[in-house]
Amino acid sequence: MLKSIEMAGATRDIAIEKALDLLKMDRDDVSVEVLDNGKKGFLGFGATEAKVRVTYEVPDEPIIASPAPVVEPVVKPEPKAEPKPEPEPEPTRSAPVFDDIAPDDPRLTTPHLVKPAPKKAAGEATEPKPERPRRERAPRPPREERPAREPVVPYIDPVPMDADKVPESGREAVRFIDGLLEKLGIEGKATVLAISEPDHLRIDIAGSDMGPVIGRRGDTLDAIQYLTSLVLNKFSEEHIRLTIDTENYRAKRAESLERLARKMAVKVSKYHKAMTLEPMNPYERRIIHAALQDFRGVTTYSTGTEPGRRVVISPEGSTRPPRRGFKPRNKRED
C-alpha cells in the first residue's frame, strides 16, 4: 500500500530531510515529488517555503472478517400429513408385433416407440473422465547456479600504467589533478591506469581520505573530471574521453542506482502507478535506463530541464506526457 505526506521547509532539501526524519526512512525507500520550490524573497519579504510530497510503501493491512451473527432456528410445528391419493396404474402397452407391420408403417420411425436409455440412480458411481496429461516443466535451477547479472559499471583493479607508456596527455592531466588537490588541501595522488585506451584516458585518485574528493553523491568528483577534461582537450586536435575515479566509487554508485531502479520498478508494476526519481545528471540517468531496459511491465523516460531533469518509471503502455512547447506538425495538404 502506498501512502504519502507533504512537508514544507526553507529549501527543498530541508523539507525532504524533515519528511525522512518523521518517517524514519532512508532516501532510497521513498519517492519525492516537488510541489513548490519556494522563493527567497527580498530582505525577507515575499519568501515562501518549499513543499514536497514524499510517497512511501507500508505493508497491506490484513482484512479481518467479522463473525457472522448466530441466528437460532425457529422451530415451526409440522403440519399434519394428508393422505396422498394412490396413483392410477398406467395402462400397459403391448409391444407391436413386427410380423404384421408393413415396412413403410410410420410406427417404425415414431420416436415414442423407441425405448429410452435407462437413467442412472442417484448416488450411482459414474465413470471417471480421463485426465489430461500435464506438461512437465524443466526444473528451475537453484539460485546459486543461475547466471549472475553483469553490473552496469564493473569494478576495476586500479593497476597503474608503466611510466614509459603514459602518453603526454595523461601526464598533463595528472599534473593538473595533483596541483588541484594541493590547492584544496587534500592528500592524494593521481595515476593513469593500465586499462586506458588511446581515445579514453582512465585516472584513479588514491589517498588516505577520499571523502572530500567524492563530495555529495559524487558532485566534487564530477567537477574535477569536468575541469580536467577541459584542460586535456584544450590543445588536443582529437577529443579524448576522460574518466576519473577513486576507491571504485562509480561502480558502487551504479550498483546502488541499479538496486533503487529495480525496487521502484517492482512498485510500479504492482500498483500500476508511475514514479518519479530525484534529479540526476545524464550519466546517472543512463544507468537507470540501462538497468530497466529488460524489466518487463515498465518503461522509462526523462522529464524536466537540467539540472532538475528526472527519470520517470511508468507502467508499460501508459501514455507519455507531451513535452513543453511541443506542437505537432500539421499534415501537408495535397
GROMACS .gro file of C-alpha atoms in nm:
model
  334
    1MET     CA    1   0.000   0.000   0.000
    2LEU     CA    2   0.133   0.343  -0.094
    3LYS     CA    3   0.098   0.643   0.137
    4SER     CA    4   0.227   0.996   0.108
    5ILE     CA    5   0.285   1.301   0.326
    6GLU     CA    6   0.350   1.665   0.241
    7MET     CA    7   0.626   1.859   0.413
    8ALA     CA    8   0.741   2.221   0.392
    9GLY     CA    9   1.081   2.371   0.460
   10ALA     CA   10   1.304   2.666   0.387
   11THR     CA   11   1.451   2.473   0.093
   12ARG     CA   12   1.362   2.161  -0.098
   13ASP     CA   13   1.640   1.956   0.066
   14ILE     CA   14   1.538   2.068   0.416
   15ALA     CA   15   1.177   1.965   0.351
   16ILE     CA   16   1.291   1.623   0.230
   17GLU     CA   17   1.513   1.574   0.536
   18LYS     CA   18   1.226   1.671   0.768
   19ALA     CA   19   0.999   1.416   0.599
   20LEU     CA   20   1.264   1.142   0.622
   21ASP     CA   21   1.321   1.217   0.992
   22LEU     CA   22   0.948   1.198   1.054
   23LEU     CA   23   0.908   0.867   0.867
   24LYS     CA   24   1.235   0.717   0.999
   25MET     CA   25   1.326   0.610   0.643
   26ASP     CA   26   1.621   0.641   0.406
   27ARG     CA   27   1.618   0.841   0.085
   28ASP     CA   28   1.620   0.527  -0.132
   29ASP     CA   29   1.300   0.397   0.033
   30VAL     CA   30   1.076   0.686  -0.080
   31SER     CA   31   0.976   0.872  -0.395
   32VAL     CA   32   0.984   1.254  -0.380
   33GLU     CA   33   0.767   1.492  -0.583
   34VAL     CA   34   0.845   1.864  -0.559
   35LEU     CA   35   0.524   2.065  -0.526
   36ASP     CA   36   0.679   2.410  -0.481
   37ASN     CA   37   1.046   2.515  -0.497
   38GLY     CA   38   0.973   2.819  -0.281
   39LYS     CA   39   1.106   3.176  -0.310
   40LYS     CA   40   1.382   3.352  -0.121
   41GLY     CA   41   1.217   3.690  -0.140
   42PHE     CA   42   1.389   4.026  -0.094
   43LEU     CA   43   1.518   4.115   0.252
   44GLY     CA   44   1.290   3.852   0.399
   45PHE     CA   45   0.976   3.986   0.231
   46GLY     CA   46   0.775   3.768  -0.005
   47ALA     CA   47   0.963   3.448   0.088
   48THR     CA   48   0.772   3.121   0.059
   49GLU     CA   49   0.865   2.777   0.181
   50ALA     CA   50   0.935   2.484  -0.047
   51LYS     CA   51   0.684   2.198  -0.040
   52VAL     CA   52   0.739   1.833  -0.131
   53ARG     CA   53   0.524   1.520  -0.136
   54VAL     CA   54   0.700   1.205  -0.011
   55THR     CA   55   0.546   0.871  -0.117
   56TYR     CA   56   0.637   0.556   0.075
   57GLU     CA   57   0.517   0.197   0.096
   58VAL     CA   58   0.361   0.034   0.400
   59PRO     CA   59   0.254  -0.330   0.436
   60ASP     CA   60  -0.104  -0.406   0.341
   61GLU     CA   61  -0.340  -0.427   0.639
   62PRO     CA   62  -0.492  -0.776   0.685
   63ILE     CA   63  -0.865  -0.793   0.636
   64ILE     CA   64  -1.028  -0.943   0.947
   65ALA     CA   65  -1.366  -1.096   0.874
   66SER     CA   66  -1.624  -1.019   1.140
   67PRO     CA   67  -1.800  -1.329   1.279
   68ALA     CA   68  -2.147  -1.387   1.140
   69PRO     CA   69  -2.430  -1.341   1.394
   70VAL     CA   70  -2.566  -1.663   1.534
   71VAL     CA   71  -2.932  -1.698   1.446
   72GLU     CA   72  -3.125  -1.954   1.643
   73PRO     CA   73  -3.353  -2.163   1.422
   74VAL     CA   74  -3.721  -2.111   1.471
   75VAL     CA   75  -3.898  -2.443   1.517
   76LYS     CA   76  -4.231  -2.445   1.338
   77PRO     CA   77  -4.495  -2.705   1.408
   78GLU     CA   78  -4.505  -2.967   1.139
   79PRO     CA   79  -4.837  -2.978   0.955
   80LYS     CA   80  -5.029  -3.299   0.963
   81ALA     CA   81  -4.956  -3.511   0.661
   82GLU     CA   82  -5.260  -3.557   0.443
   83PRO     CA   83  -5.307  -3.897   0.283
   84LYS     CA   84  -5.182  -3.890  -0.074
   85PRO     CA   85  -5.411  -4.036  -0.335
   86GLU     CA   86  -5.282  -4.353  -0.484
   87PRO     CA   87  -5.174  -4.311  -0.845
   88GLU     CA   88  -5.379  -4.492  -1.100
   89PRO     CA   89  -5.194  -4.771  -1.275
   90GLU     CA   90  -5.088  -4.682  -1.628
   91PRO     CA   91  -5.236  -4.897  -1.899
   92THR     CA   92  -4.984  -5.146  -2.024
   93ARG     CA   93  -4.891  -5.112  -2.384
   94SER     CA   94  -4.842  -5.425  -2.576
   95ALA     CA   95  -4.532  -5.444  -2.781
   96PRO     CA   96  -4.604  -5.422  -3.153
   97VAL     CA   97  -4.577  -5.739  -3.348
   98PHE     CA   98  -4.347  -5.653  -3.633
   99ASP     CA   99  -4.459  -5.956  -3.832
  100ASP     CA  100  -4.793  -5.787  -3.905
  101ILE     CA  101  -4.640  -5.439  -3.977
  102ALA     CA  102  -4.553  -5.336  -4.326
  103PRO     CA  103  -4.202  -5.197  -4.391
  104ASP     CA  104  -4.339  -4.847  -4.465
  105ASP     CA  105  -4.552  -4.834  -4.148
  106PRO     CA  106  -4.496  -4.497  -3.966
  107ARG     CA  107  -4.471  -4.672  -3.631
  108LEU     CA  108  -4.128  -4.799  -3.725
  109THR     CA  109  -3.996  -4.437  -3.726
  110THR     CA  110  -4.210  -4.296  -3.446
  111PRO     CA  111  -3.995  -4.167  -3.153
  112HIS     CA  112  -4.229  -4.283  -2.876
  113LEU     CA  113  -4.177  -4.643  -2.980
  114VAL     CA  114  -3.800  -4.610  -2.922
  115LYS     CA  115  -3.701  -4.730  -2.578
  116PRO     CA  116  -3.512  -4.454  -2.388
  117ALA     CA  117  -3.178  -4.524  -2.225
  118PRO     CA  118  -3.210  -4.616  -1.859
  119LYS     CA  119  -3.138  -4.330  -1.618
  120LYS     CA  120  -2.870  -4.374  -1.356
  121ALA     CA  121  -2.993  -4.378  -1.000
  122ALA     CA  122  -2.878  -4.108  -0.758
  123GLY     CA  123  -2.552  -4.198  -0.589
  124GLU     CA  124  -2.453  -4.446  -0.857
  125ALA     CA  125  -2.084  -4.426  -0.940
  126THR     CA  126  -2.002  -4.259  -1.270
  127GLU     CA  127  -1.710  -4.344  -1.488
  128PRO     CA  128  -1.420  -4.105  -1.425
  129LYS     CA  129  -1.316  -3.882  -1.713
  130PRO     CA  130  -0.969  -3.944  -1.848
  131GLU     CA  131  -0.724  -3.685  -1.714
  132ARG     CA  132  -0.521  -3.469  -1.948
  133PRO     CA  133  -0.153  -3.538  -1.940
  134ARG     CA  134   0.024  -3.249  -1.769
  135ARG     CA  135   0.315  -3.083  -1.936
  136GLU     CA  136   0.626  -3.132  -1.734
  137ARG     CA  137   0.831  -2.815  -1.680
  138ALA     CA  138   1.201  -2.823  -1.665
  139PRO     CA  139   1.321  -2.786  -1.305
  140ARG     CA  140   1.429  -2.433  -1.220
  141PRO     CA  141   1.798  -2.415  -1.138
  142PRO     CA  142   1.882  -2.314  -0.779
  143ARG     CA  143   1.972  -1.953  -0.713
  144GLU     CA  144   2.339  -2.039  -0.673
  145GLU     CA  145   2.355  -2.186  -1.026
  146ARG     CA  146   2.175  -1.901  -1.207
  147PRO     CA  147   2.395  -1.679  -1.422
  148ALA     CA  148   2.488  -1.360  -1.239
  149ARG     CA  149   2.366  -1.035  -1.395
  150GLU     CA  150   2.650  -0.821  -1.518
  151PRO     CA  151   2.670  -0.481  -1.343
  152VAL     CA  152   2.618  -0.167  -1.548
  153VAL     CA  153   2.957  -0.031  -1.433
  154PRO     CA  154   3.204  -0.309  -1.347
  155TYR     CA  155   3.454  -0.289  -1.064
  156ILE     CA  156   3.813  -0.238  -1.181
  157ASP     CA  157   4.151  -0.314  -1.032
  158PRO     CA  158   4.347   0.017  -1.023
  159VAL     CA  159   4.669  -0.113  -1.180
  160PRO     CA  160   4.891   0.184  -1.283
  161MET     CA  161   5.031   0.209  -1.633
  162ASP     CA  162   5.405   0.181  -1.683
  163ALA     CA  163   5.572   0.521  -1.663
  164ASP     CA  164   5.731   0.490  -2.008
  165LYS     CA  165   5.393   0.410  -2.170
  166VAL     CA  166   5.196   0.704  -2.024
  167PRO     CA  167   5.107   0.947  -2.308
  168GLU     CA  168   5.176   1.318  -2.284
  169SER     CA  169   4.804   1.390  -2.241
  170GLY     CA  170   4.799   1.160  -1.938
  171ARG     CA  171   5.098   1.335  -1.779
  172GLU     CA  172   4.933   1.674  -1.833
  173ALA     CA  173   4.607   1.552  -1.670
  174VAL     CA  174   4.796   1.406  -1.371
  175ARG     CA  175   4.989   1.731  -1.316
  176PHE     CA  176   4.664   1.930  -1.323
  177ILE     CA  177   4.484   1.697  -1.077
  178ASP     CA  178   4.779   1.685  -0.834
  179GLY     CA  179   4.800   2.064  -0.835
  180LEU     CA  180   4.427   2.096  -0.781
  181LEU     CA  181   4.435   1.856  -0.484
  182GLU     CA  182   4.725   2.051  -0.333
  183LYS     CA  183   4.530   2.377  -0.362
  184LEU     CA  184   4.230   2.213  -0.196
  185GLY     CA  185   4.444   2.081   0.088
  186ILE     CA  186   4.366   1.716   0.012
  187GLU     CA  187   4.631   1.447   0.036
  188GLY     CA  188   4.602   1.240  -0.279
  189LYS     CA  189   4.787   1.132  -0.591
  190ALA     CA  190   4.652   1.075  -0.943
  191THR     CA  191   4.765   0.777  -1.153
  192VAL     CA  192   4.695   0.676  -1.513
  193LEU     CA  193   4.555   0.321  -1.518
  194ALA     CA  194   4.677   0.041  -1.743
  195ILE     CA  195   4.327  -0.015  -1.888
  196SER     CA  196   4.338   0.327  -2.057
  197GLU     CA  197   4.288   0.341  -2.435
  198PRO     CA  198   4.426   0.587  -2.689
  199ASP     CA  199   4.093   0.773  -2.706
  200HIS     CA  200   3.982   0.704  -2.347
  201LEU     CA  201   4.202   0.803  -2.053
  202ARG     CA  202   4.127   0.649  -1.713
  203ILE     CA  203   4.275   0.807  -1.398
  204ASP     CA  204   4.247   0.689  -1.037
  205ILE     CA  205   4.300   0.912  -0.731
  206ALA     CA  206   4.437   0.738  -0.420
  207GLY     CA  207   4.475   0.879  -0.070
  208SER     CA  208   4.400   0.832   0.297
  209ASP     CA  209   4.065   1.017   0.297
  210MET     CA  210   3.883   1.043  -0.036
  211GLY     CA  211   3.553   1.168   0.106
  212PRO     CA  212   3.622   1.535   0.015
  213VAL     CA  213   3.725   1.424  -0.336
  214ILE     CA  214   3.396   1.239  -0.390
  215GLY     CA  215   3.169   1.503  -0.238
  216ARG     CA  216   2.792   1.474  -0.201
  217ARG     CA  217   2.682   1.194  -0.435
  218GLY     CA  218   2.995   1.242  -0.645
  219ASP     CA  219   2.945   1.612  -0.721
  220THR     CA  220   3.309   1.706  -0.642
  221LEU     CA  221   3.447   1.409  -0.837
  222ASP     CA  222   3.235   1.505  -1.139
  223ALA     CA  223   3.358   1.865  -1.115
  224ILE     CA  224   3.725   1.752  -1.107
  225GLN     CA  225   3.663   1.529  -1.407
  226TYR     CA  226   3.494   1.813  -1.600
  227LEU     CA  227   3.774   2.065  -1.533
  228THR     CA  228   4.044   1.812  -1.619
  229SER     CA  229   3.865   1.725  -1.945
  230LEU     CA  230   3.866   2.092  -2.045
  231VAL     CA  231   4.240   2.119  -1.982
  232LEU     CA  232   4.308   1.786  -2.155
  233ASN     CA  233   4.123   1.872  -2.476
  234LYS     CA  234   4.222   2.239  -2.490
  235PHE     CA  235   4.529   2.182  -2.707
  236SER     CA  236   4.436   1.840  -2.849
  237GLU     CA  237   4.320   1.800  -3.207
  238GLU     CA  238   4.117   1.483  -3.136
  239HIS     CA  239   3.872   1.461  -2.848
  240ILE     CA  240   3.991   1.235  -2.564
  241ARG     CA  241   3.739   1.090  -2.324
  242LEU     CA  242   3.830   1.103  -1.957
  243THR     CA  243   3.711   0.902  -1.656
  244ILE     CA  244   3.833   0.988  -1.305
  245ASP     CA  245   3.750   0.752  -1.020
  246THR     CA  246   3.857   0.683  -0.663
  247GLU     CA  247   3.803   0.374  -0.449
  248ASN     CA  248   3.569   0.234  -0.721
  249TYR     CA  249   3.310   0.495  -0.628
  250ARG     CA  250   3.146   0.497  -0.973
  251ALA     CA  251   3.085   0.120  -0.968
  252LYS     CA  252   2.941   0.141  -0.614
  253ARG     CA  253   2.714   0.432  -0.710
  254ALA     CA  254   2.596   0.249  -1.023
  255GLU     CA  255   2.518  -0.061  -0.817
  256SER     CA  256   2.315   0.149  -0.570
  257LEU     CA  257   2.122   0.317  -0.853
  258GLU     CA  258   2.051  -0.019  -1.015
  259ARG     CA  259   1.905  -0.153  -0.688
  260LEU     CA  260   1.693   0.161  -0.650
  261ALA     CA  261   1.567   0.134  -1.010
  262ARG     CA  262   1.460  -0.230  -0.974
  263LYS     CA  263   1.295  -0.165  -0.637
  264MET     CA  264   1.090   0.121  -0.781
  265ALA     CA  265   1.008  -0.083  -1.093
  266VAL     CA  266   0.858  -0.358  -0.876
  267LYS     CA  267   0.634  -0.099  -0.705
  268VAL     CA  268   0.529   0.049  -1.041
  269SER     CA  269   0.433  -0.291  -1.183
  270LYS     CA  270   0.250  -0.382  -0.860
  271TYR     CA  271   0.047  -0.061  -0.814
  272HIS     CA  272   0.031   0.045  -1.185
  273LYS     CA  273   0.132   0.399  -1.090
  274ALA     CA  274   0.424   0.598  -1.235
  275MET     CA  275   0.703   0.710  -1.001
  276THR     CA  276   0.950   0.995  -1.048
  277LEU     CA  277   1.304   0.968  -0.914
  278GLU     CA  278   1.518   1.250  -0.776
  279PRO     CA  279   1.709   1.481  -1.016
  280MET     CA  280   2.018   1.315  -1.167
  281ASN     CA  281   2.293   1.403  -1.410
  282PRO     CA  282   2.295   1.247  -1.760
  283TYR     CA  283   2.544   0.976  -1.656
  284GLU     CA  284   2.325   0.851  -1.369
  285ARG     CA  285   2.007   0.871  -1.580
  286ARG     CA  286   2.170   0.645  -1.839
  287ILE     CA  287   2.240   0.392  -1.562
  288ILE     CA  288   1.869   0.388  -1.464
  289HIS     CA  289   1.760   0.343  -1.828
  290ALA     CA  290   2.013   0.063  -1.883
  291ALA     CA  291   1.914  -0.118  -1.562
  292LEU     CA  292   1.544  -0.132  -1.662
  293GLN     CA  293   1.567  -0.181  -2.036
  294ASP     CA  294   1.488  -0.556  -1.996
  295PHE     CA  295   1.246  -0.520  -1.699
  296ARG     CA  296   0.905  -0.647  -1.810
  297GLY     CA  297   0.599  -0.432  -1.746
  298VAL     CA  298   0.766  -0.090  -1.709
  299THR     CA  299   0.918   0.177  -1.930
  300THR     CA  300   1.143   0.474  -1.851
  301TYR     CA  301   1.184   0.826  -1.985
  302SER     CA  302   1.331   1.156  -1.867
  303THR     CA  303   1.141   1.476  -1.795
  304GLY     CA  304   1.227   1.830  -1.688
  305THR     CA  305   1.524   2.052  -1.764
  306GLU     CA  306   1.881   2.050  -1.635
  307PRO     CA  307   1.989   2.044  -1.356
  308GLY     CA  308   1.649   1.919  -1.233
  309ARG     CA  309   1.594   1.658  -1.503
  310ARG     CA  310   1.449   1.335  -1.361
  311VAL     CA  311   1.379   0.977  -1.467
  312VAL     CA  312   1.015   0.862  -1.468
  313ILE     CA  313   0.935   0.490  -1.430
  314SER     CA  314   0.584   0.421  -1.560
  315PRO     CA  315   0.376   0.112  -1.640
  316GLU     CA  316   0.425  -0.024  -1.990
  317GLY     CA  317   0.160   0.100  -2.230
  318SER     CA  318   0.079   0.419  -2.038
  319THR     CA  319   0.066   0.747  -2.229
  320ARG     CA  320   0.373   0.965  -2.201
  321PRO     CA  321   0.304   1.335  -2.130
  322PRO     CA  322   0.395   1.567  -2.420
  323ARG     CA  323   0.698   1.793  -2.397
  324ARG     CA  324   0.653   2.156  -2.304
  325GLY     CA  325   0.630   2.380  -2.604
  326PHE     CA  326   0.593   2.085  -2.840
  327LYS     CA  327   0.347   2.143  -3.123
  328PRO     CA  328   0.258   1.865  -3.366
  329ARG     CA  329   0.343   1.941  -3.726
  330ASN     CA  330   0.041   1.997  -3.945
  331LYS     CA  331  -0.015   1.744  -4.219
  332ARG     CA  332   0.066   1.862  -4.566
  333GLU     CA  333  -0.248   1.937  -4.762
  334ASP     CA  334  -0.247   1.794  -5.113
   0.00000   0.00000   0.00000
